[in-house]
PDB file of C-alpha atoms and ligand atoms in Angstrom:
ATOM      1  CA  MET A   1       8.757 -13.050  13.443  1.00 49.00           C
ATOM      2  CA  ASN A   2      12.337 -12.761  14.576  1.00 58.00           C
ATOM      3  CA  ILE A   3      14.443  -9.641  15.046  1.00 60.00           C
ATOM      4  CA  THR A   4      16.826 -10.388  12.159  1.00 63.00           C
ATOM      5  CA  PHE A   5      13.897 -10.589   9.779  1.00 58.00           C
ATOM      6  CA  ILE A   6      12.491  -7.266  10.996  1.00 58.00           C
ATOM      7  CA  ASN A   7      15.920  -5.623  10.720  1.00 62.00           C
ATOM      8  CA  LYS A   8      16.357  -6.923   7.208  1.00 59.00           C
ATOM      9  CA  ILE A   9      12.998  -5.505   6.202  1.00 58.00           C
ATOM     10  CA  LYS A  10      13.832  -2.195   7.875  1.00 59.00           C
ATOM     11  CA  SER A  11      17.063  -1.862   5.930  1.00 59.00           C
ATOM     12  CA  LEU A  12      15.176  -2.843   2.795  1.00 56.00           C
ATOM     13  CA  VAL A  13      12.746   0.044   3.289  1.00 57.00           C
ATOM     14  CA  MET A  14      15.595   2.445   4.116  1.00 55.00           C
ATOM     15  CA  TYR A  15      18.009   1.608   1.360  1.00 54.00           C
ATOM     16  CA  GLU A  16      16.061   0.080  -1.453  1.00 63.00           C
ATOM     17  CA  PHE A  17      13.430   1.433  -3.745  1.00 70.00           C
ATOM     18  CA  VAL A  18      10.150   0.587  -2.080  1.00 74.00           C
ATOM     19  CA  SER A  19       7.268   2.156  -3.954  1.00 80.00           C
ATOM     20  CA  LEU A  20       4.184   2.653  -1.742  1.00 85.00           C
ATOM     21  CA  ASN A  21       0.651   2.615  -3.159  1.00 89.00           C
ATOM     22  CA  LEU A  22      -1.487   5.255  -1.439  1.00 93.00           C
ATOM     23  CA  LYS A  23      -5.254   5.607  -1.210  1.00 96.00           C
ATOM     24  CA  CYS A  24      -7.462   8.574  -0.370  1.00 97.00           C
ATOM     25  CA  PRO A  25      -8.557   8.311   3.290  1.00 95.00           C
ATOM     26  CA  LYS A  26     -11.973   9.831   2.427  1.00 96.00           C
ATOM     27  CA  CYS A  27     -13.111   7.903  -0.657  1.00 97.00           C
ATOM     28  CA  GLY A  28     -10.659   4.989  -0.659  1.00 96.00           C
ATOM     29  CA  GLU A  29      -9.658   5.441  -4.309  1.00 97.00           C
ATOM     30  CA  LEU A  30      -6.083   4.700  -5.352  1.00 96.00           C
ATOM     31  CA  LEU A  31      -4.126   7.929  -5.975  1.00 97.00           C
ATOM     32  CA  MET A  32      -1.413   6.413  -8.165  1.00 96.00           C
ATOM     33  CA  ASP A  33      -0.738   7.802 -11.653  1.00 96.00           C
ATOM     34  CA  LYS A  34       1.054   5.309 -13.883  1.00 93.00           C
ATOM     35  CA  GLU A  35       1.382   7.827 -16.731  1.00 93.00           C
ATOM     36  CA  HIS A  36       3.266  10.418 -14.738  1.00 92.00           C
ATOM     37  CA  LEU A  37       6.519   9.027 -13.400  1.00 89.00           C
ATOM     38  CA  VAL A  38       8.573  10.550 -10.591  1.00 88.00           C
ATOM     39  CA  ASP A  39      11.825   8.769  -9.706  1.00 85.00           C
ATOM     40  CA  ASN A  40      10.827   6.520 -12.598  1.00 82.00           C
ATOM     41  CA  GLU A  41       7.895   5.041 -10.667  1.00 86.00           C
ATOM     42  CA  PRO A  42       4.149   5.820 -10.791  1.00 90.00           C
ATOM     43  CA  SER A  43       3.487   8.991  -8.803  1.00 93.00           C
ATOM     44  CA  ILE A  44       0.826  10.026  -6.274  1.00 95.00           C
ATOM     45  CA  LYS A  45      -1.450  12.497  -8.045  1.00 97.00           C
ATOM     46  CA  LEU A  46      -3.153  15.198  -5.954  1.00 97.00           C
ATOM     47  CA  PHE A  47      -4.705  18.622  -6.320  1.00 98.00           C
ATOM     48  CA  ILE A  48      -2.679  21.313  -4.611  1.00 96.00           C
ATOM     49  CA  ASP A  49      -3.725  24.762  -3.424  1.00 97.00           C
ATOM     50  CA  LYS A  50      -1.054  27.166  -2.286  1.00 93.00           C
ATOM     51  CA  GLY A  51      -2.668  30.349  -1.006  1.00 91.00           C
ATOM     52  CA  GLY A  52      -5.317  30.322  -3.729  1.00 93.00           C
ATOM     53  CA  GLU A  53      -2.978  29.235  -6.519  1.00 95.00           C
ATOM     54  CA  LYS A  54      -4.288  25.865  -7.696  1.00 96.00           C
ATOM     55  CA  GLY A  55      -2.615  23.086  -9.612  1.00 96.00           C
ATOM     56  CA  LEU A  56      -1.627  19.443  -9.711  1.00 97.00           C
ATOM     57  CA  ILE A  57       1.206  17.799  -7.845  1.00 96.00           C
ATOM     58  CA  PHE A  58       2.781  14.400  -8.473  1.00 95.00           C
ATOM     59  CA  LEU A  59       4.630  13.079  -5.419  1.00 92.00           C
ATOM     60  CA  SER A  60       7.252  10.358  -5.560  1.00 90.00           C
ATOM     61  CA  SER A  61       5.899   7.041  -4.311  1.00 88.00           C
ATOM     62  CA  ILE A  62       9.382   5.856  -3.319  1.00 84.00           C
ATOM     63  CA  TYR A  63       9.634   5.634   0.459  1.00 79.00           C
ATOM     64  CA  GLY A  64      12.070   8.283   1.714  1.00 76.00           C
ATOM     65  CA  SER A  65      12.136  10.310  -1.520  1.00 81.00           C
ATOM     66  CA  TYR A  66      10.988  13.941  -1.397  1.00 82.00           C
ATOM     67  CA  ASN A  67      10.831  14.478  -5.130  1.00 87.00           C
ATOM     68  CA  TYR A  68       7.741  15.722  -6.906  1.00 90.00           C
ATOM     69  CA  SER A  69       6.702  17.639  -9.974  1.00 91.00           C
ATOM     70  CA  SER A  70       3.992  20.271 -10.096  1.00 93.00           C
ATOM     71  CA  ASP A  71       2.562  22.835 -12.492  1.00 93.00           C
ATOM     72  CA  ILE A  72       2.797  25.525  -9.793  1.00 93.00           C
ATOM     73  CA  LYS A  73       5.887  26.742  -7.948  1.00 91.00           C
ATOM     74  CA  ILE A  74       6.081  25.712  -4.306  1.00 89.00           C
ATOM     75  CA  PRO A  75       8.912  27.583  -2.536  1.00 90.00           C
ATOM     76  CA  VAL A  76      10.549  25.792   0.391  1.00 89.00           C
ATOM     77  CA  GLY A  77       8.751  26.732   3.635  1.00 91.00           C
ATOM     78  CA  ASP A  78       5.328  27.306   2.036  1.00 93.00           C
ATOM     79  CA  ILE A  79       2.313  25.362   3.284  1.00 93.00           C
ATOM     80  CA  ALA A  80      -0.102  23.844   0.808  1.00 95.00           C
ATOM     81  CA  LYS A  81      -3.528  22.209   0.900  1.00 96.00           C
ATOM     82  CA  PHE A  82      -3.747  18.823  -0.757  1.00 97.00           C
ATOM     83  CA  SER A  83      -6.971  17.326  -2.064  1.00 97.00           C
ATOM     84  CA  CYS A  84      -8.064  14.071  -3.630  1.00 98.00           C
ATOM     85  CA  THR A  85      -8.258  13.960  -7.432  1.00 97.00           C
ATOM     86  CA  HIS A  86     -11.260  11.586  -7.207  1.00 97.00           C
ATOM     87  CA  CYS A  87     -13.563  13.028  -4.516  1.00 98.00           C
ATOM     88  CA  ASN A  88     -12.058  16.537  -4.158  1.00 97.00           C
ATOM     89  CA  ALA A  89     -11.920  16.244  -0.342  1.00 97.00           C
ATOM     90  CA  VAL A  90      -9.228  18.327   1.349  1.00 97.00           C
ATOM     91  CA  LEU A  91      -6.802  15.870   2.948  1.00 97.00           C
ATOM     92  CA  ASN A  92      -4.916  18.176   5.349  1.00 96.00           C
ATOM     93  CA  SER A  93      -5.695  17.176   8.924  1.00 95.00           C
ATOM     94  CA  LYS A  94      -5.733  18.935  12.282  1.00 93.00           C
ATOM     95  CA  SER A  95      -2.715  17.024  13.531  1.00 92.00           C
ATOM     96  CA  GLU A  96       0.446  19.099  13.603  1.00 92.00           C
ATOM     97  CA  CYS A  97       3.885  18.240  12.270  1.00 91.00           C
ATOM     98  CA  LEU A  98       6.209  17.634  15.207  1.00 89.00           C
ATOM     99  CA  SER A  99       9.137  19.334  13.504  1.00 88.00           C
ATOM    100  CA  CYS A 100       7.545  22.467  11.966  1.00 93.00           C
ATOM    101  CA  GLY A 101       3.947  22.781  13.224  1.00 93.00           C
ATOM    102  CA  GLY A 102       2.461  22.458   9.710  1.00 93.00           C
ATOM    103  CA  GLU A 103      -0.653  20.372   9.083  1.00 94.00           C
ATOM    104  CA  MET A 104      -0.061  16.704   8.474  1.00 94.00           C
ATOM    105  CA  VAL A 105      -1.687  15.015   5.452  1.00 95.00           C
ATOM    106  CA  PRO A 106      -2.668  11.374   6.030  1.00 93.00           C
ATOM    107  CA  PHE A 107      -3.100   8.670   3.387  1.00 93.00           C
ATOM    108  CA  TYR A 108      -4.000   4.996   3.540  1.00 92.00           C
ATOM    109  CA  LEU A 109      -1.553   2.378   2.386  1.00 88.00           C
ATOM    110  CA  ASP A 110      -2.948  -0.309   0.115  1.00 86.00           C
ATOM    111  CA  MET A 111      -1.175  -2.909   2.286  1.00 80.00           C
ATOM    112  CA  GLY A 112      -2.992  -1.677   5.393  1.00 82.00           C
ATOM    113  CA  GLY A 113      -1.924   1.210   7.578  1.00 84.00           C
ATOM    114  CA  LYS A 114      -1.360   4.905   7.212  1.00 87.00           C
ATOM    115  CA  VAL A 115       1.371   7.218   6.004  1.00 87.00           C
ATOM    116  CA  SER A 116       1.342  10.939   6.802  1.00 90.00           C
ATOM    117  CA  ILE A 117       3.388  13.667   5.196  1.00 90.00           C
ATOM    118  CA  CYS A 118       3.898  17.279   6.241  1.00 92.00           C
ATOM    119  CA  SER A 119       2.113  19.941   4.164  1.00 94.00           C
ATOM    120  CA  ARG A 120       5.093  22.323   4.333  1.00 92.00           C
ATOM    121  CA  SER A 121       7.338  22.284   1.255  1.00 90.00           C
ATOM    122  CA  GLY A 122      10.835  21.125   2.166  1.00 86.00           C
ATOM    123  CA  CYS A 123       9.845  19.612   5.540  1.00 88.00           C
ATOM    124  CA  LYS A 124      10.994  16.007   5.527  1.00 82.00           C
ATOM    125  CA  ASN A 125       8.837  14.855   8.413  1.00 79.00           C
ATOM    126  CA  HIS A 126       6.588  11.906   7.633  1.00 74.00           C
ATOM    127  CA  HIS A 127       5.539   8.824   9.474  1.00 71.00           C
ATOM    128  CA  VAL A 128       4.269   5.405   8.615  1.00 72.00           C
ATOM    129  CA  GLU A 129       2.013   3.275  10.794  1.00 72.00           C
ATOM    130  CA  PHE A 130       1.115  -0.232   9.797  1.00 68.00           C
ATOM    131  CA  GLU A 131      -2.206  -1.651  10.962  1.00 68.00           C
ATOM    132  CA  ASP A 132      -0.706  -5.066  11.246  1.00 69.00           C
ATOM    133  CA  LEU A 133       3.057  -4.813  11.146  1.00 64.00           C
ATOM    134  CA  SER A 134       3.734  -8.482  10.498  1.00 68.00           C
ATOM    135  CA  GLN A 135       1.218  -8.614   7.664  1.00 70.00           C
ATOM    136  CA  ALA A 136       2.672  -5.479   6.046  1.00 69.00           C
ATOM    137  CA  LEU A 137       6.205  -6.820   6.360  1.00 66.00           C
ATOM    138  CA  ARG A 138       5.186 -10.128   4.851  1.00 69.00           C
ATOM    139  CA  LYS A 139       3.660  -8.279   1.929  1.00 70.00           C
ATOM    140  CA  LEU A 140       6.778  -6.158   1.424  1.00 67.00           C
ATOM    141  CA  TYR A 141       8.872  -9.271   1.576  1.00 63.00           C
ATOM    142  CA  GLN A 142       6.744 -11.067  -1.001  1.00 66.00           C
ATOM    143  CA  GLU A 143       6.912  -8.104  -3.317  1.00 65.00           C
ATOM    144  CA  TYR A 144      10.533  -7.200  -2.937  1.00 59.00           C
ATOM    145  CA  GLY A 145      12.434 -10.066  -1.344  1.00 52.00           C
ATOM    146  CA  PHE A 146      15.557  -9.119   0.547  1.00 44.00           C
ATOM    147  CA  ARG A 147      17.180  -7.582  -2.489  1.00 43.00           C
ATOM    148  CA  GLY A 148      14.822  -4.745  -3.194  1.00 43.00           C
ATOM    149  CA  ARG A 149      12.791  -4.308  -6.329  1.00 45.00           C
ATOM    150  CA  LYS A 150      13.103  -7.283  -8.567  1.00 43.00           C
ATOM    151  CA  TYR A 151      14.702  -6.630 -11.890  1.00 45.00           C
ATOM    152  CA  PRO A 152      12.008  -6.644 -14.613  1.00 47.00           C
ATOM    153  CA  GLN A 153      11.416 -10.024 -16.244  1.00 48.00           C
ATOM    154  CA  ASP A 154      13.424 -10.682 -19.367  1.00 52.00           C
ATOM    155  CA  GLU A 155      10.633 -10.972 -21.912  1.00 55.00           C
ATOM    156  CA  ARG A 156      12.761 -11.317 -25.023  1.00 58.00           C
ATOM    157  CA  THR A 157      12.165 -14.336 -27.184  1.00 63.00           C
ATOM    158  CA  LYS A 158      14.781 -17.015 -27.735  1.00 63.00           C
ATOM    159  CA  GLU A 159      15.352 -15.700 -31.279  1.00 67.00           C
ATOM    160  CA  GLN A 160      15.945 -12.165 -30.108  1.00 65.00           C
ATOM    161  CA  LYS A 161      18.476 -13.438 -27.623  1.00 59.00           C
ATOM    162  CA  GLU A 162      20.232 -15.548 -30.269  1.00 61.00           C
ATOM    163  CA  LYS A 163      20.405 -12.543 -32.569  1.00 61.00           C
ATOM    164  CA  ILE A 164      22.112 -10.548 -29.847  1.00 54.00           C
ATOM    165  CA  TYR A 165      24.495 -13.411 -29.254  1.00 52.00           C
ATOM    166  CA  GLU A 166      25.360 -13.669 -32.972  1.00 54.00           C
ATOM    167  CA  LYS A 167      25.998  -9.960 -33.098  1.00 53.00           C
ATOM    168  CA  LYS A 168      28.340 -10.383 -30.155  1.00 49.00           C
ATOM    169  CA  VAL A 169      30.314 -13.138 -31.871  1.00 47.00           C
ATOM    170  CA  ASP A 170      30.341 -11.382 -35.262  1.00 50.00           C
ATOM    171  CA  GLU A 171      31.820  -8.188 -34.025  1.00 53.00           C
ATOM    172  CA  HIS A 172      34.170  -9.744 -31.489  1.00 55.00           C
ATOM    173  CA  SER A 173      32.749  -7.323 -29.050  1.00 61.00           C
ATOM    174  CA  GLU A 174      31.290  -7.653 -25.614  1.00 66.00           C
ATOM    175  CA  MET A 175      27.647  -6.875 -25.010  1.00 68.00           C
ATOM    176  CA  LEU A 176      26.587  -5.454 -21.685  1.00 73.00           C
ATOM    177  CA  GLU A 177      23.035  -6.742 -21.399  1.00 74.00           C
ATOM    178  CA  SER A 178      20.125  -5.006 -19.719  1.00 73.00           C
ATOM    179  CA  GLY A 179      20.079  -6.018 -16.091  1.00 76.00           C
ATOM    180  CA  THR A 180      23.871  -6.362 -15.822  1.00 79.00           C
ATOM    181  CA  PHE A 181      25.011  -5.241 -12.387  1.00 82.00           C
ATOM    182  CA  LEU A 182      27.401  -2.374 -13.047  1.00 85.00           C
ATOM    183  CA  GLN A 183      30.376  -2.535 -10.685  1.00 88.00           C
ATOM    184  CA  SER A 184      31.048   1.197 -10.507  1.00 91.00           C
ATOM    185  CA  TYR A 185      34.137   3.119  -9.430  1.00 94.00           C
ATOM    186  CA  CYS A 186      35.239   6.725  -9.079  1.00 96.00           C
ATOM    187  CA  PRO A 187      37.547   7.611 -12.015  1.00 93.00           C
ATOM    188  CA  HIS A 188      39.638   9.782  -9.656  1.00 95.00           C
ATOM    189  CA  CYS A 189      40.211   7.758  -6.471  1.00 95.00           C
ATOM    190  CA  ARG A 190      39.143   4.370  -7.919  1.00 92.00           C
ATOM    191  CA  LYS A 191      37.032   3.527  -4.898  1.00 95.00           C
ATOM    192  CA  SER A 192      33.768   1.637  -5.331  1.00 94.00           C
ATOM    193  CA  LEU A 193      30.628   3.752  -5.691  1.00 95.00           C
ATOM    194  CA  ILE A 194      28.392   0.839  -4.701  1.00 92.00           C
ATOM    195  CA  GLU A 195      26.934   0.930  -1.205  1.00 90.00           C
ATOM    196  CA  ASN A 196      24.223  -1.447   0.021  1.00 84.00           C
ATOM    197  CA  ASP A 197      23.841  -2.681  -3.568  1.00 82.00           C
ATOM    198  CA  LEU A 198      23.015   0.790  -4.852  1.00 87.00           C
ATOM    199  CA  LEU A 199      25.068   3.208  -6.922  1.00 90.00           C
ATOM    200  CA  LYS A 200      25.648   6.164  -4.593  1.00 93.00           C
ATOM    201  CA  LEU A 201      26.666   9.629  -5.776  1.00 94.00           C
ATOM    202  CA  LYS A 202      27.073  12.899  -3.905  1.00 96.00           C
ATOM    203  CA  ILE A 203      24.885  15.569  -5.350  1.00 94.00           C
ATOM    204  CA  ILE A 204      24.935  19.356  -5.143  1.00 93.00           C
ATOM    205  CA  ASN A 205      21.799  21.249  -6.095  1.00 90.00           C
ATOM    206  CA  GLY A 206      21.366  24.273  -3.861  1.00 87.00           C
ATOM    207  CA  GLU A 207      22.031  21.926  -0.960  1.00 90.00           C
ATOM    208  CA  GLU A 208      24.119  18.799  -0.602  1.00 93.00           C
ATOM    209  CA  GLY A 209      22.765  15.280  -0.537  1.00 92.00           C
ATOM    210  CA  TYR A 210      23.028  11.850  -2.065  1.00 92.00           C
ATOM    211  CA  LEU A 211      21.578  10.333  -5.180  1.00 90.00           C
ATOM    212  CA  LEU A 212      20.964   6.583  -5.093  1.00 88.00           C
ATOM    213  CA  LEU A 213      20.593   4.852  -8.429  1.00 86.00           C
ATOM    214  CA  SER A 214      19.798   1.320  -9.422  1.00 83.00           C
ATOM    215  CA  PRO A 215      23.155  -0.191 -10.493  1.00 84.00           C
ATOM    216  CA  TYR A 216      21.513  -2.437 -13.106  1.00 83.00           C
ATOM    217  CA  LEU A 217      21.963  -1.405 -16.729  1.00 80.00           C
ATOM    218  CA  ASN A 218      18.725   0.055 -18.140  1.00 75.00           C
ATOM    219  CA  SER A 219      16.934   0.127 -14.809  1.00 74.00           C
ATOM    220  CA  PHE A 220      16.306   3.769 -14.007  1.00 73.00           C
ATOM    221  CA  THR A 221      14.784   3.880 -10.561  1.00 76.00           C
ATOM    222  CA  SER A 222      16.429   6.437  -8.304  1.00 80.00           C
ATOM    223  CA  LYS A 223      15.982   8.323  -5.090  1.00 83.00           C
ATOM    224  CA  SER A 224      17.729  11.258  -3.511  1.00 85.00           C
ATOM    225  CA  THR A 225      18.071  12.678  -0.016  1.00 85.00           C
ATOM    226  CA  ILE A 226      17.358  16.208  -1.314  1.00 87.00           C
ATOM    227  CA  TYR A 227      14.642  17.498  -3.634  1.00 87.00           C
ATOM    228  CA  LEU A 228      15.604  17.238  -7.300  1.00 86.00           C
ATOM    229  CA  PRO A 229      13.123  18.635  -9.815  1.00 86.00           C
ATOM    230  CA  GLU A 230      12.269  16.301 -12.718  1.00 84.00           C
ATOM    231  CA  ASP A 231      13.625  17.296 -16.155  1.00 85.00           C
ATOM    232  CA  LYS A 232      16.341  19.644 -14.826  1.00 88.00           C
ATOM    233  CA  PRO A 233      20.087  19.002 -14.715  1.00 91.00           C
ATOM    234  CA  VAL A 234      21.661  18.977 -11.252  1.00 91.00           C
ATOM    235  CA  THR A 235      24.431  21.487 -10.469  1.00 93.00           C
ATOM    236  CA  ASP A 236      27.151  18.966  -9.621  1.00 95.00           C
ATOM    237  CA  ILE A 237      27.697  15.262  -9.070  1.00 96.00           C
ATOM    238  CA  LYS A 238      30.681  14.217  -6.957  1.00 97.00           C
ATOM    239  CA  CYS A 239      32.437  11.134  -5.643  1.00 97.00           C
ATOM    240  CA  PHE A 240      31.353  10.609  -2.027  1.00 97.00           C
ATOM    241  CA  HIS A 241      34.852   9.374  -1.109  1.00 97.00           C
ATOM    242  CA  CYS A 242      37.235  11.980  -2.585  1.00 98.00           C
ATOM    243  CA  ASP A 243      34.755  14.808  -3.348  1.00 97.00           C
ATOM    244  CA  ALA A 244      36.054  15.185  -6.943  1.00 97.00           C
ATOM    245  CA  SER A 245      33.450  16.349  -9.444  1.00 97.00           C
ATOM    246  CA  LEU A 246      32.364  13.650 -11.907  1.00 96.00           C
ATOM    247  CA  VAL A 247      30.763  16.102 -14.336  1.00 95.00           C
ATOM    248  CA  GLU A 248      32.271  16.191 -17.830  1.00 90.00           C
ATOM    249  CA  LYS A 249      31.412  19.551 -19.345  1.00 83.00           C
ATOM    250  CA  ASP A 250      32.762  18.529 -22.781  1.00 84.00           C
ATOM    251  CA  LYS A 251      30.690  15.400 -23.145  1.00 86.00           C
ATOM    252  CA  GLY A 252      27.052  16.316 -23.574  1.00 88.00           C
ATOM    253  CA  CYS A 253      24.116  13.932 -23.387  1.00 88.00           C
ATOM    254  CA  ASP A 254      23.287  12.527 -26.845  1.00 85.00           C
ATOM    255  CA  LYS A 255      19.578  12.935 -26.158  1.00 86.00           C
ATOM    256  CA  CYS A 256      19.143  16.294 -24.401  1.00 88.00           C
ATOM    257  CA  GLY A 257      22.561  18.006 -24.513  1.00 89.00           C
ATOM    258  CA  SER A 258      22.903  18.359 -20.728  1.00 91.00           C
ATOM    259  CA  PRO A 259      26.342  17.803 -19.168  1.00 92.00           C
ATOM    260  CA  THR A 260      27.118  14.203 -18.239  1.00 92.00           C
ATOM    261  CA  ALA A 261      28.791  12.603 -15.238  1.00 94.00           C
ATOM    262  CA  LYS A 262      31.529  10.047 -15.792  1.00 93.00           C
ATOM    263  CA  ILE A 263      32.053   6.950 -13.695  1.00 93.00           C
ATOM    264  CA  ASN A 264      34.112   3.816 -14.364  1.00 91.00           C
ATOM    265  CA  VAL A 265      32.376   0.504 -14.812  1.00 88.00           C
ATOM    266  CA  SER A 266      34.103  -2.843 -14.964  1.00 84.00           C
ATOM    267  CA  ALA A 267      33.546  -4.859 -18.122  1.00 76.00           C
ATOM    268  CA  SER A 268      35.004  -8.354 -18.603  1.00 69.00           C
ATOM    269  CA  SER A 269      38.666  -7.381 -18.625  1.00 70.00           C
ATOM    270  CA  LYS A 270      38.963  -3.655 -18.080  1.00 77.00           C
ATOM    271  CA  LEU A 271      37.417  -0.536 -16.605  1.00 82.00           C
ATOM    272  CA  ILE A 272      35.423   1.482 -19.092  1.00 84.00           C
ATOM    273  CA  ASP A 273      34.209   5.080 -18.997  1.00 87.00           C
ATOM    274  CA  PHE A 274      30.477   5.186 -18.474  1.00 88.00           C
ATOM    275  CA  TYR A 275      28.523   8.434 -18.836  1.00 90.00           C
ATOM    276  CA  ILE A 276      25.215   9.291 -17.215  1.00 88.00           C
ATOM    277  CA  CYS A 277      23.116  12.349 -18.071  1.00 89.00           C
ATOM    278  CA  THR A 278      22.908  14.925 -15.239  1.00 90.00           C
ATOM    279  CA  LYS A 279      19.306  15.817 -16.098  1.00 89.00           C
ATOM    280  CA  LYS A 280      16.812  14.230 -13.713  1.00 86.00           C
ATOM    281  CA  GLY A 281      14.548  11.822 -15.571  1.00 81.00           C
ATOM    282  CA  CYS A 282      16.708  11.657 -18.727  1.00 84.00           C
ATOM    283  CA  ARG A 283      17.533   8.015 -19.315  1.00 77.00           C
ATOM    284  CA  TRP A 284      20.553   8.509 -21.524  1.00 77.00           C
ATOM    285  CA  HIS A 285      23.835   6.824 -20.712  1.00 77.00           C
ATOM    286  CA  GLY A 286      26.731   5.898 -22.928  1.00 76.00           C
ATOM    287  CA  LEU A 287      30.333   4.909 -23.420  1.00 74.00           C
ATOM    288  CA  SER A 288      33.419   6.745 -24.615  1.00 70.00           C
ATOM    289  CA  GLU A 289      34.367   6.689 -28.313  1.00 64.00           C
ATOM    290  CA  GLU A 290      37.214   4.173 -27.852  1.00 64.00           C
ATOM    291  CA  ASP A 291      35.145   1.673 -25.911  1.00 70.00           C
ATOM    292  CA  LEU A 292      32.397   1.738 -28.505  1.00 63.00           C
ATOM    293  CA  TYR A 293      34.557  -0.541 -30.687  1.00 60.00           C
ATOM    294  CA  SER A 294      34.778  -3.327 -28.163  1.00 65.00           C
ATOM    295  CA  ILE A 295      31.689  -2.957 -26.001  1.00 66.00           C
ATOM    296  CA  LYS A 296      28.042  -2.513 -26.821  1.00 70.00           C
ATOM    297  CA  LEU A 297      25.261  -1.501 -24.495  1.00 71.00           C
ATOM    298  CA  GLU A 298      22.034  -3.290 -25.027  1.00 71.00           C
ATOM    299  CA  GLU A 299      19.409  -0.701 -25.873  1.00 66.00           C
ATOM    300  CA  SER A 300      16.106  -0.579 -24.147  1.00 59.00           C
ATOM    301  CA  ASP A 301      13.180   1.785 -24.447  1.00 51.00           C
ATOM    302  CA  GLU A 302      11.189   0.060 -21.806  1.00 43.00           C
ATOM    303  CA  TRP A 303      13.534  -0.199 -18.869  1.00 38.00           C
TER     304      TRP A 303
HETATM  305 ZN1   ZN B   1     -10.938  10.826  -2.346  1.00 62.03          ZN
HETATM  306 ZN1   ZN B   2       6.735  19.753   8.902  1.00 62.03          ZN
HETATM  307 ZN1   ZN B   3      36.708   9.485  -5.740  1.00 62.03          ZN
HETATM  308 ZN1   ZN B   4      20.032  13.765 -21.136  1.00 62.03          ZN
END
């Protein structure tokens, strides 16, 4: 395997949404929970014990994301014990985290190899070892290609598509279809918000970090460089070029009422205002009143 190929795969893992399937190292069972999504992907379901307080935790399966949801509060800096939801074995190991001294928690990867995370809340140390690097890379490549997660297959029938097309012609309006790549710009400085094929936003939520979103309409996978609790609005969303806030206090989300963030998206002939809900996990997005006459967003419950 040549160096270019390895570098491409490395950047894929760094910048795209690679969802890792983890297995319990004691019983070998898959720990993924398809019902409970974190970052819009199946999560890793574990029992957690924080000084005697017991609960469930769902970790993001997206490589490089530190998001999770849990029924107990886990303050930053606290150490927790993790155990398998199949065999109940405690998974914390004797090996120490090189950055904070906490216990590391190892898991097996379904593609062969091991990933370990630190048991201290807020510690971002983790490492991945592949049993057979070339085999793992080949598998990642087969699954993701060089462009990250494939956009879900268009499963609409020919008739459904024709109906959408008729609607388009009837109303003399443009339809932005699911899967359309949204060329996104800051409404203040007009610079592109797309970096490495992802929609990048600066995010403030106690600390400062970045939120990376899929730029395809109705694809909701995301990851962030700081912890963002599911189902809570973030404090502020800013342009990473000019630092202007994108939050529109007056335009609430149609679904949950949280404030929205406004970006510009290019449609066939003009830039339109495009709103995204600031609440993590809320899938609402919409257009401004004026644009609603000329542009329609294809609705999707599934994507
Ligand atoms: Zn187990
Ligand atoms: Zn640590
Ligand atoms: Zn800007
Ligand atoms: Zn919302």
